[in-house]
């Protein structure tokens, strides 16, 4: 079975500690002691030329003297010595290391030079390492405590990955007290080599890890991070704290969109589309860890609160509303059930105040009724110790109900001495418990955000919507012409022509270069008209009197032309003026003004923005941000996250706007972002939208030269569904076959395909006796990141039903130059050329991604597959570690 290339690092069977000594303040000495005291059963070799023994264990002078090749090197020596040690490790055959030493890029240019030396030595020998300047790692299940922290770490199924060693130690101290264990604790430090992306890739495959906590200060390879995050969160919950900003620098803001979007807003957009949850403080991370450790699963954001105290219930409700948690509306049947078991003076609504004298039976009945209500997605049970309260019995009642429901139950037993035993019971039962209402409500908000973000994660939009095809080539010619003349800002006519190429409705636009021409053009368009200056140097025209509205005569147009030139000469004498834009004066009594735009984040690439439009857009700062590509679901979600969304429906005497038309413009903007990688910034402000449709009145587009990429969508953080790879083919039998990339909604089709395979075919494909795929395996196979993996299905239709004939897939290896492939064809459809055709197409796709070689493993008894790959030009060799397997490979 597949083993991740970082498996030996996190499951090392032998460790060498460089710099080990018996000094109390020695980091390497603490490392050595921690390894011995944590119950690690592998070999531990101290390495230090100054000592013959360390704590009674023979000490070696260098890597070259070690009696065997350890799987992991721990380096905690002065910074100048680390590169030579890394070189010696490479020569000895060590391929994984952790550099705990400080004194590198964090101290300036001299340290950065030392860090470059370490990276060069590691790269020369193919060593993958964590650090420098890190706390180390822990794998409690095997007793691997390769850190210099104090205290014990419990074994569990949460992974903690942090750039801050201090955060690691604080979290571990808290977790020990609260009985929470970890599968891995990983301090990344400076991330000179291994970053969050590759570590997340490993944790996604780690069977010991069921949930992941991240503390992030900055990201070096954001695209890899995004890809790994999306891949991991498909089947493991991820909660993160992100502090600070990207270090990629800032750029001059030339558009409304650029002014509205900061890197933190972009990071929030990343979080939503990655299917994970972001929290803001370490305390919230602690609370989330407690919830994740109990494995409760979110199913929505409608919360019911059961309490024996009105005040705490109101406090919890206020915070829930503030955090966007919906207070569940109890069904009439639930109200009737509760009326039968609760006193007459209960609150009759949510929050359920079951009165201060509530006993265990009352808690049991109230929580049970809420969990049975289809309008409720989770329950927060709260208790304040009053004279007649029995907190322990009430806790037992809640536990009894919770264990029979799949919905999350959280508890808040307020106080200390009287509720201590109840909290202990919750802890023992695996039910999240809190001492105050705020963290309990916050955790439910994270659970519901996780649920919603998972729905966003499942969206796999195509680059082009199902609307009329855009004139992509015409748009490219406009851009290339401007770049050829050394221009990066399109004029208004060019900007609107770009929109028109993608079928975005625009107002007619003409340019006049003298007063007489302006008058003639205005008469041609028809009065009244709008006049606007056309200058590449002026972003906000109204700030320099550069806009005139409602001009209704030729004389007014001529006068306005002269006045505008005079104003520009006085207010912006440095600005280049390229005539005056003439447009019809569009008046729509019910229209709302909105802004649509895109900007290019220096790390994550294009970002789409929607919000309130008009001249005061920066003042109101009403905007929502998302990452492309979009489909209708994502476009609607983007709109609903703004304040202006409430004005788009029926409002006072105005009818609701045409939401389909507005969504269509957003989909068109997404198409532009996908197909035009030259776009740096774009504003459509205002876009008028009313009950009759949408119309772009003004547009501004900034372009930049494109860096050639092997992948046509390499400029995007999220790869769109590669619809261009869909091909049609016909079998010798006459069956029409569609070959297309897999989608998340193909899960049921994939499960049925695997079940339909013979036992032998399943064994050949998975090298294991599987009968069907687990939900995790199914998600892994169908919810893929097209930028680094591909799965091509061969499908035909039989009796009106889609049937899967075969599937070929590859996953690009970490170095980016090679990939691993797999292929399986349904037994009933073999020997018809399906496998050969799938592999031909798959290799073409891999080549287009810049992959140079394709590799795979085939059981030596799988003769048909070996015959096929030989015919395809693959080289077949014995496997170096398994005689039952053959390694096959070929250059692409």
mmCIF file of C-alpha atoms in Angstrom, residues 159 196-206 209-212 214 224-238 274-276 450 454 457 776 779-780 783 785 788-789:
data_model
loop_
_atom_site.group_PDB
_atom_site.id
_atom_site.type_symbol
_atom_site.label_atom_id
_atom_site.label_comp_id
_atom_site.label_asym_id
_atom_site.label_seq_id
_atom_site.Cartn_x
_atom_site.Cartn_y
_atom_site.Cartn_z
ATOM 1 C CA UNK A 159 -2.372 16.968 15.136
ATOM 2 C CA UNK A 196 2.614 23.654 5.892
ATOM 3 C CA UNK A 197 1.693 22.280 2.468
ATOM 4 C CA UNK A 198 3.768 19.109 2.533
ATOM 5 C CA UNK A 199 3.154 18.542 6.237
ATOM 6 C CA UNK A 200 -0.602 18.740 5.636
ATOM 7 C CA UNK A 201 -0.196 16.291 2.762
ATOM 8 C CA UNK A 202 1.356 13.824 5.179
ATOM 9 C CA UNK A 203 -1.273 14.359 7.899
ATOM 10 C CA UNK A 204 -4.010 13.757 5.329
ATOM 11 C CA UNK A 205 -2.668 10.214 4.899
ATOM 12 C CA UNK A 206 -1.835 9.634 8.581
ATOM 13 C CA UNK A 209 -4.803 11.827 12.830
ATOM 14 C CA UNK A 210 -8.523 12.678 12.795
ATOM 15 C CA UNK A 211 -8.390 16.450 13.261
ATOM 16 C CA UNK A 212 -5.770 19.173 12.705
ATOM 17 C CA UNK A 214 -2.832 25.058 12.794
ATOM 18 C CA UNK A 224 0.877 24.489 -2.304
ATOM 19 C CA UNK A 225 -0.680 25.349 1.073
ATOM 20 C CA UNK A 226 -4.088 25.964 -0.514
ATOM 21 C CA UNK A 227 -3.916 22.773 -2.508
ATOM 22 C CA UNK A 228 -2.914 20.670 0.515
ATOM 23 C CA UNK A 229 -5.455 22.374 2.774
ATOM 24 C CA UNK A 230 -8.319 21.661 0.388
ATOM 25 C CA UNK A 231 -7.175 18.066 -0.079
ATOM 26 C CA UNK A 232 -6.844 17.462 3.674
ATOM 27 C CA UNK A 233 -10.052 19.150 4.807
ATOM 28 C CA UNK A 234 -12.152 16.975 2.509
ATOM 29 C CA UNK A 235 -12.009 14.234 5.123
ATOM 30 C CA UNK A 236 -10.393 15.709 8.248
ATOM 31 C CA UNK A 237 -11.560 18.838 10.103
ATOM 32 C CA UNK A 238 -8.970 21.632 10.213
ATOM 33 C CA UNK A 274 -10.699 25.369 1.600
ATOM 34 C CA UNK A 275 -13.452 23.935 3.812
ATOM 35 C CA UNK A 276 -11.710 24.813 7.083
ATOM 36 C CA UNK A 450 -17.067 24.206 9.064
ATOM 37 C CA UNK A 454 -17.419 22.097 3.463
ATOM 38 C CA UNK A 457 -15.390 23.068 -0.849
ATOM 39 C CA UNK A 776 -12.647 8.754 3.475
ATOM 40 C CA UNK A 779 -13.636 11.404 -0.859
ATOM 41 C CA UNK A 780 -9.925 10.979 -1.571
ATOM 42 C CA UNK A 783 -12.643 15.170 -4.574
ATOM 43 C CA UNK A 785 -7.175 18.939 -6.787
ATOM 44 C CA UNK A 788 -1.657 18.195 -8.901
ATOM 45 C CA UNK A 789 -3.694 15.090 -9.622
#
